[in-house]
Amino acid sequence: MYNYLDFEKPVQDLELKILELKKLAENGEAVDVADEITRLEKRSRDALRDLYKALTPWQKVQVARHSDRPHCVDYIKGLFSDFTPLAGDRNFGEDQAIVGGFARFRGEPVAIIGQEKGSDTTSRLRHNFGSVRPEGYRKAVRLMELADRFKIPLLTLVDTAGAYPGVGAEERGQAEAIARSTSACLALKVPSISVVIGEGGSGGAIAIATANRVYMLEHAIYSVISPEGAASILWRDTTRSKDAATNMKITAQDLLELKIIDAIIPEPMGGAQRAPEKVIAATGDLIAKTMKEFAGANTDFREQRREKYLAMGRSL
């Protein structure tokens, strides 16, 4: 059963009516309803298209957080072969909120680092809902250093509400781990590509997203703090999260205009959650195009990355 968002209720009513008619037809409990089903399907498609053509920033937040959106592990399964995961930071332990390792992308070796939220209760608890602890970022640094040593391009998949804020994480140096991971991204001599596939929350996202090219899915979000957190700080009122989402410029369209990201990956009508295979394939095509550009470029990728982020600071 598809999980409908609050603003999708007009579409939900139509699609549930279509399902009801189809079941009646299958059980022979209704006269020919094919024409009515066709009419309702068209109304449903039109309603869905109209909704997603004019999403507000707060609605995009809801879409980016949708539980049915493809996650990091789905992209790894759909785009890469011979994936060999690596675990642990060689210091404290393993953090499954970060999934990383080495694989082949269309025949070429790549390093992969991604944040995984999980898709059901068991996996969400195992992956800590994508909120990374210090050992996760230290594992990411270890993978980046390996990729650099063996001259393997790095791909990162960003999907986190933010780094884990628990007492234990703070005791183990959360801020320092995020800073070192961001620094490791900037220091890479190999090319790096980052894709925000859902939420890109705060330093928890930046720690693995400071790349030569940063892409976002059409309905993903990328922000310095969650809308709820911003509303709590600015107005001491979390019910103003909608206002915060609008004013923070967190959508892919806003960030492309501000030149924070480099391109937007279109999502199928109704969002990535309605056609995961299509959006995964589109993401793979853009990654392939970018890697081809990198392969033919005589570029100092570390210097290019440095200039990219310095330019952001100067323009903002």
Short mmCIF file of C-alpha atoms in Angstrom, two decimals:
data_model
loop_
_atom_site.label_atom_id
_atom_site.label_comp_id
_atom_site.label_asym_id
_atom_site.label_seq_id
_atom_site.Cartn_x
_atom_site.Cartn_y
_atom_site.Cartn_z
CA MET A 1 0.00 0.00 0.00
CA TYR A 2 1.38 3.40 -1.01
CA ASN A 3 1.89 5.85 1.86
CA TYR A 4 0.13 9.07 0.92
CA LEU A 5 1.27 12.46 2.20
CA ASP A 6 -1.27 14.86 3.69
CA PHE A 7 -1.41 17.11 0.64
CA GLU A 8 -1.93 14.09 -1.65
CA LYS A 9 -5.44 13.39 -0.30
CA PRO A 10 -7.24 14.35 -3.54
CA VAL A 11 -5.10 11.80 -5.40
CA GLN A 12 -5.54 9.24 -2.61
CA ASP A 13 -9.34 9.42 -2.84
CA LEU A 14 -9.25 8.86 -6.60
CA GLU A 15 -6.73 6.01 -6.49
CA LEU A 16 -8.61 4.21 -3.71
CA LYS A 17 -11.80 4.49 -5.76
CA ILE A 18 -9.96 3.01 -8.77
CA LEU A 19 -8.72 0.09 -6.65
CA GLU A 20 -12.22 -0.50 -5.33
CA LEU A 21 -13.69 -0.62 -8.84
CA LYS A 22 -10.95 -2.97 -10.06
CA LYS A 23 -11.61 -5.38 -7.19
CA LEU A 24 -15.34 -5.35 -7.89
CA ALA A 25 -14.67 -6.06 -11.57
CA GLU A 26 -12.28 -8.93 -10.73
CA ASN A 27 -14.88 -10.50 -8.42
CA GLY A 28 -17.62 -10.11 -11.00
CA GLU A 29 -19.64 -7.92 -8.65
CA ALA A 30 -20.05 -5.01 -11.05
CA VAL A 31 -21.02 -4.32 -14.60
CA ASP A 32 -18.35 -3.18 -17.05
CA VAL A 33 -16.50 -0.36 -15.28
CA ALA A 34 -13.56 -0.04 -17.68
CA ASP A 35 -14.66 3.38 -18.93
CA GLU A 36 -15.12 4.68 -15.40
CA ILE A 37 -11.71 3.37 -14.36
CA THR A 38 -10.09 5.03 -17.38
CA ARG A 39 -11.80 8.32 -16.55
CA LEU A 40 -10.70 8.18 -12.89
CA GLU A 41 -7.14 7.25 -13.84
CA LYS A 42 -6.91 10.32 -16.05
CA ARG A 43 -8.29 12.49 -13.26
CA SER A 44 -5.78 10.97 -10.86
CA ARG A 45 -2.83 11.61 -13.19
CA ASP A 46 -3.96 15.18 -13.80
CA ALA A 47 -4.42 15.83 -10.07
CA LEU A 48 -0.99 14.37 -9.28
CA ARG A 49 0.66 16.43 -12.01
CA ASP A 50 -1.02 19.62 -10.82
CA LEU A 51 0.03 18.98 -7.22
CA TYR A 52 3.67 18.29 -8.04
CA LYS A 53 3.95 21.21 -10.47
CA ALA A 54 3.34 23.65 -7.62
CA LEU A 55 4.83 22.11 -4.49
CA THR A 56 5.60 24.51 -1.68
CA PRO A 57 8.98 24.24 0.10
CA TRP A 58 7.27 22.57 3.07
CA GLN A 59 5.60 20.03 0.80
CA LYS A 60 9.01 19.30 -0.74
CA VAL A 61 10.31 18.63 2.78
CA GLN A 62 7.56 16.04 3.18
CA VAL A 63 8.37 14.45 -0.19
CA ALA A 64 12.10 14.36 0.59
CA ARG A 65 11.31 12.49 3.83
CA HIS A 66 8.84 10.06 2.24
CA SER A 67 9.44 6.57 3.61
CA ASP A 68 9.00 4.97 0.17
CA ARG A 69 11.73 7.00 -1.58
CA PRO A 70 14.66 4.90 -2.80
CA HIS A 71 17.46 4.86 -0.25
CA CYS A 72 21.23 4.57 -0.49
CA VAL A 73 21.16 0.76 -0.59
CA ASP A 74 18.66 0.88 -3.48
CA TYR A 75 21.01 3.07 -5.53
CA ILE A 76 23.93 0.77 -4.75
CA LYS A 77 21.94 -2.28 -5.89
CA GLY A 78 20.64 -0.51 -8.98
CA LEU A 79 23.80 1.19 -10.21
CA PHE A 80 26.85 -0.72 -9.04
CA SER A 81 28.30 -4.20 -9.43
CA ASP A 82 30.84 -6.10 -7.33
CA PHE A 83 30.09 -3.94 -4.30
CA THR A 84 32.43 -4.78 -1.42
CA PRO A 85 31.36 -3.05 1.80
CA LEU A 86 33.90 -1.99 4.40
CA ALA A 87 33.03 -1.60 8.09
CA GLY A 88 34.42 0.13 11.14
CA ASP A 89 36.55 3.19 11.78
CA ARG A 90 39.52 1.21 13.19
CA ASN A 91 39.13 3.21 16.38
CA PHE A 92 35.80 2.74 18.14
CA GLY A 93 33.36 0.66 16.14
CA GLU A 94 30.97 0.28 13.23
CA ASP A 95 28.20 2.76 12.41
CA GLN A 96 25.67 1.39 9.95
CA ALA A 97 24.19 4.83 9.29
CA ILE A 98 27.11 5.10 6.84
CA VAL A 99 27.25 2.47 4.10
CA GLY A 100 30.53 2.46 2.21
CA GLY A 101 32.91 0.40 0.17
CA PHE A 102 34.24 -0.17 -3.32
CA ALA A 103 32.41 -1.26 -6.45
CA ARG A 104 32.30 -0.97 -10.21
CA PHE A 105 30.15 1.59 -11.96
CA ARG A 106 29.60 0.63 -15.58
CA GLY A 107 32.88 -1.25 -15.52
CA GLU A 108 34.95 1.42 -13.76
CA PRO A 109 36.14 1.17 -10.13
CA VAL A 110 34.59 3.67 -7.70
CA ALA A 111 34.45 4.29 -3.97
CA ILE A 112 30.96 4.74 -2.51
CA ILE A 113 29.90 6.42 0.72
CA GLY A 114 26.23 6.88 1.53
CA GLN A 115 23.86 7.58 4.39
CA GLU A 116 21.19 4.94 4.87
CA LYS A 117 17.95 5.61 6.79
CA GLY A 118 16.45 2.14 6.55
CA SER A 119 13.12 1.09 5.06
CA ASP A 120 11.31 -0.65 7.94
CA THR A 121 11.42 -0.54 11.74
CA THR A 122 14.22 -3.08 12.08
CA SER A 123 16.49 -1.54 9.44
CA ARG A 124 15.78 2.02 10.63
CA LEU A 125 16.93 1.12 14.11
CA ARG A 126 19.99 -0.66 12.72
CA HIS A 127 20.93 2.34 10.56
CA ASN A 128 19.92 4.84 13.28
CA PHE A 129 17.51 6.57 10.84
CA GLY A 130 20.50 7.83 8.85
CA SER A 131 21.83 9.95 11.73
CA VAL A 132 25.58 9.32 11.73
CA ARG A 133 27.73 9.01 14.85
CA PRO A 134 31.42 10.04 15.02
CA GLU A 135 32.63 6.55 14.13
CA GLY A 136 30.55 6.74 10.94
CA TYR A 137 32.32 9.89 9.80
CA ARG A 138 35.68 8.39 10.76
CA LYS A 139 34.82 5.37 8.65
CA ALA A 140 34.01 7.76 5.79
CA VAL A 141 37.43 9.40 6.21
CA ARG A 142 39.09 5.98 6.09
CA LEU A 143 37.30 5.20 2.81
CA MET A 144 38.22 8.58 1.33
CA GLU A 145 41.88 8.03 2.16
CA LEU A 146 41.80 4.58 0.57
CA ALA A 147 40.16 6.00 -2.57
CA ASP A 148 42.81 8.70 -2.76
CA ARG A 149 45.65 6.22 -2.27
CA PHE A 150 44.46 3.99 -5.08
CA LYS A 151 43.32 6.88 -7.33
CA ILE A 152 39.66 5.78 -7.39
CA PRO A 153 36.86 8.37 -7.92
CA LEU A 154 34.49 8.93 -5.00
CA LEU A 155 30.67 8.95 -5.15
CA THR A 156 28.59 9.94 -2.15
CA LEU A 157 24.84 9.59 -1.60
CA VAL A 158 23.42 12.04 0.94
CA ASP A 159 20.25 11.32 2.90
CA THR A 160 20.23 12.40 6.54
CA ALA A 161 18.23 14.69 8.78
CA GLY A 162 21.53 15.52 10.48
CA ALA A 163 24.33 14.01 12.51
CA TYR A 164 23.31 12.11 15.66
CA PRO A 165 23.02 14.59 18.57
CA GLY A 166 23.20 12.09 21.45
CA VAL A 167 25.40 12.46 24.53
CA GLY A 168 27.59 9.50 23.54
CA ALA A 169 28.24 11.00 20.11
CA GLU A 170 29.24 14.32 21.64
CA GLU A 171 31.54 12.54 24.11
CA ARG A 172 33.28 10.78 21.22
CA GLY A 173 33.89 14.04 19.34
CA GLN A 174 31.01 14.50 16.91
CA ALA A 175 31.97 18.02 15.83
CA GLU A 176 35.62 17.04 15.33
CA ALA A 177 34.64 13.97 13.31
CA ILE A 178 32.38 16.04 11.02
CA ALA A 179 35.13 18.64 10.55
CA ARG A 180 37.72 15.98 9.70
CA SER A 181 35.36 14.33 7.23
CA THR A 182 34.68 17.67 5.51
CA SER A 183 38.42 18.36 5.44
CA ALA A 184 39.07 14.91 3.93
CA CYS A 185 36.54 15.67 1.16
CA LEU A 186 38.34 18.90 0.34
CA ALA A 187 41.78 17.26 0.38
CA LEU A 188 40.97 14.50 -2.13
CA LYS A 189 43.16 14.44 -5.22
CA VAL A 190 40.65 12.24 -7.03
CA PRO A 191 37.35 13.56 -8.46
CA SER A 192 34.27 13.38 -6.28
CA ILE A 193 30.54 13.48 -7.03
CA SER A 194 27.79 13.88 -4.45
CA VAL A 195 24.05 13.35 -4.93
CA VAL A 196 21.46 14.51 -2.38
CA ILE A 197 18.81 11.83 -2.78
CA GLY A 198 16.50 12.87 0.08
CA GLU A 199 17.40 15.10 2.99
CA GLY A 200 20.72 16.91 3.17
CA GLY A 201 20.72 18.03 6.76
CA SER A 202 23.33 20.36 8.24
CA GLY A 203 26.96 19.37 8.83
CA GLY A 204 25.82 15.76 8.82
CA ALA A 205 25.37 16.10 5.06
CA ILE A 206 28.24 18.49 4.30
CA ALA A 207 30.69 16.03 5.88
CA ILE A 208 30.38 13.76 2.82
CA ALA A 209 28.95 16.21 0.26
CA THR A 210 31.84 18.64 -0.21
CA ALA A 211 32.46 17.38 -3.72
CA ASN A 212 33.58 18.62 -7.14
CA ARG A 213 30.01 18.21 -8.39
CA VAL A 214 26.94 18.26 -6.16
CA TYR A 215 23.61 17.17 -7.61
CA MET A 216 20.15 17.03 -6.07
CA LEU A 217 17.01 15.13 -6.91
CA GLU A 218 14.18 17.41 -7.96
CA HIS A 219 12.28 17.10 -4.67
CA ALA A 220 15.25 16.69 -2.33
CA ILE A 221 16.20 19.34 0.25
CA TYR A 222 19.57 20.62 1.48
CA SER A 223 19.78 22.90 4.49
CA VAL A 224 21.97 24.16 7.33
CA ILE A 225 19.33 23.02 9.85
CA SER A 226 15.95 21.32 9.69
CA PRO A 227 12.91 23.60 9.28
CA GLU A 228 11.68 22.44 12.70
CA GLY A 229 15.03 23.30 14.29
CA ALA A 230 15.13 26.71 12.62
CA ALA A 231 11.57 27.51 13.74
CA SER A 232 12.42 26.47 17.29
CA ILE A 233 15.47 28.74 17.38
CA LEU A 234 14.11 31.76 15.51
CA TRP A 235 10.53 31.87 16.77
CA ARG A 236 10.54 29.34 19.63
CA ASP A 237 7.58 27.80 17.84
CA THR A 238 7.93 24.56 15.84
CA THR A 239 4.50 25.13 14.27
CA ARG A 240 6.23 27.75 12.08
CA SER A 241 8.28 25.08 10.31
CA LYS A 242 6.50 25.95 7.05
CA ASP A 243 7.71 29.56 7.32
CA ALA A 244 11.24 28.37 8.04
CA ALA A 245 11.24 26.01 5.05
CA THR A 246 10.17 28.85 2.75
CA ASN A 247 12.66 31.42 4.07
CA MET A 248 15.68 29.09 4.25
CA LYS A 249 15.82 28.39 0.49
CA ILE A 250 16.29 24.65 0.90
CA THR A 251 14.83 23.27 -2.34
CA ALA A 252 16.89 22.07 -5.27
CA GLN A 253 15.52 24.88 -7.42
CA ASP A 254 16.54 27.55 -4.89
CA LEU A 255 20.01 26.08 -4.43
CA LEU A 256 20.66 25.78 -8.16
CA GLU A 257 19.79 29.46 -8.53
CA LEU A 258 22.19 30.28 -5.67
CA LYS A 259 24.88 28.11 -7.37
CA ILE A 260 25.22 25.90 -4.29
CA ILE A 261 24.55 22.80 -6.41
CA ASP A 262 25.48 22.02 -10.01
CA ALA A 263 22.38 20.34 -11.45
CA ILE A 264 18.97 18.90 -10.65
CA ILE A 265 18.01 15.31 -11.44
CA PRO A 266 14.33 15.19 -12.56
CA GLU A 267 11.99 12.90 -10.64
CA PRO A 268 9.06 10.99 -12.14
CA MET A 269 5.62 12.55 -11.77
CA GLY A 270 4.63 12.11 -8.15
CA GLY A 271 8.19 11.89 -6.88
CA ALA A 272 10.93 9.27 -6.76
CA GLN A 273 8.82 7.10 -4.46
CA ARG A 274 6.40 6.35 -7.30
CA ALA A 275 9.00 5.12 -9.80
CA PRO A 276 12.29 4.33 -8.02
CA GLU A 277 13.84 2.54 -11.00
CA LYS A 278 13.44 5.59 -13.23
CA VAL A 279 15.08 8.03 -10.84
CA ILE A 280 17.91 5.61 -10.04
CA ALA A 281 18.57 5.19 -13.78
CA ALA A 282 18.52 8.97 -14.32
CA THR A 283 20.97 9.42 -11.46
CA GLY A 284 23.27 6.81 -12.97
CA ASP A 285 23.19 8.53 -16.36
CA LEU A 286 24.23 11.87 -14.87
CA ILE A 287 27.00 10.25 -12.82
CA ALA A 288 28.27 8.49 -15.97
CA LYS A 289 28.23 11.74 -17.95
CA THR A 290 30.15 13.55 -15.20
CA MET A 291 32.73 10.79 -14.82
CA LYS A 292 33.33 10.90 -18.56
CA GLU A 293 33.94 14.65 -18.32
CA PHE A 294 36.33 14.11 -15.42
CA ALA A 295 38.21 11.37 -17.28
CA GLY A 296 38.88 13.68 -20.21
CA ALA A 297 39.85 16.70 -18.10
CA ASN A 298 43.38 17.74 -17.24
CA THR A 299 42.28 19.16 -13.89
CA ASP A 300 43.65 19.51 -10.40
CA PHE A 301 40.50 18.27 -8.69
CA ARG A 302 41.59 19.46 -5.27
CA GLU A 303 42.20 22.99 -6.55
CA GLN A 304 38.94 22.96 -8.54
CA ARG A 305 37.07 21.96 -5.38
CA ARG A 306 38.81 24.69 -3.40
CA GLU A 307 37.85 27.36 -5.92
CA LYS A 308 34.27 26.10 -6.09
CA TYR A 309 33.66 26.60 -2.39
CA LEU A 310 35.63 29.82 -2.09
CA ALA A 311 33.50 31.23 -4.91
CA MET A 312 30.35 30.38 -2.93
CA GLY A 313 31.66 32.34 0.04
CA ARG A 314 32.50 35.34 -2.13
CA SER A 315 29.13 35.37 -3.89
CA LEU A 316 27.06 34.95 -0.73
#
